[in-house]
Amino acid sequence: METFTRKNDIGVDIEYTVIGQYKDRGNIYYIYTDFVTDDGNKLGIRLFADIEKDKQLKRLERDQEKEIILKFSKDVLTSKIK
């Protein structure tokens, strides 16, 4: 899996792991985690989402990030394994 390091809100370097891509309304979003548990998420881990713009990942506003993560989580939980 692809990983990257980014400073968090308080300036500490955190390693994140990309767990998937999600396409919505013509945009590509990268879903990633730091593997911290999250009881509020049905997947059980804290998730983040960035949008791909000009071949770079850009942070989303928190409301938009929540929307994309919710859609991604629903798709993952309702997908059927073939």
mmCIF file of C-alpha atoms in Angstrom, residues 19 31 36-47 69-70 72-78:
data_model
loop_
_atom_site.group_PDB
_atom_site.id
_atom_site.type_symbol
_atom_site.label_atom_id
_atom_site.label_comp_id
_atom_site.label_asym_id
_atom_site.label_seq_id
_atom_site.Cartn_x
_atom_site.Cartn_y
_atom_site.Cartn_z
ATOM 1 C CA ILE A 19 -6.585 2.576 1.366
ATOM 2 C CA ILE A 31 -9.053 7.841 1.050
ATOM 3 C CA VAL A 36 -6.235 5.191 14.782
ATOM 4 C CA THR A 37 -9.456 3.512 15.912
ATOM 5 C CA ASP A 38 -12.716 5.381 15.395
ATOM 6 C CA ASP A 39 -15.893 3.999 16.957
ATOM 7 C CA GLY A 40 -17.914 6.600 15.034
ATOM 8 C CA ASN A 41 -16.927 5.027 11.723
ATOM 9 C CA LYS A 42 -18.393 1.673 10.682
ATOM 10 C CA LEU A 43 -15.018 0.649 9.276
ATOM 11 C CA GLY A 44 -13.505 1.129 12.738
ATOM 12 C CA ILE A 45 -10.562 3.323 11.731
ATOM 13 C CA ARG A 46 -10.155 7.052 11.290
ATOM 14 C CA LEU A 47 -10.374 8.061 7.639
ATOM 15 C CA ILE A 69 -15.870 9.426 3.571
ATOM 16 C CA LEU A 70 -19.516 8.593 4.257
ATOM 17 C CA PHE A 72 -16.926 5.701 0.415
ATOM 18 C CA SER A 73 -17.791 3.809 3.611
ATOM 19 C CA LYS A 74 -21.309 3.010 2.380
ATOM 20 C CA ASP A 75 -19.935 1.727 -0.919
ATOM 21 C CA VAL A 76 -17.352 -0.458 0.828
ATOM 22 C CA LEU A 77 -19.846 -1.869 3.320
ATOM 23 C CA THR A 78 -22.501 -2.581 0.685
#
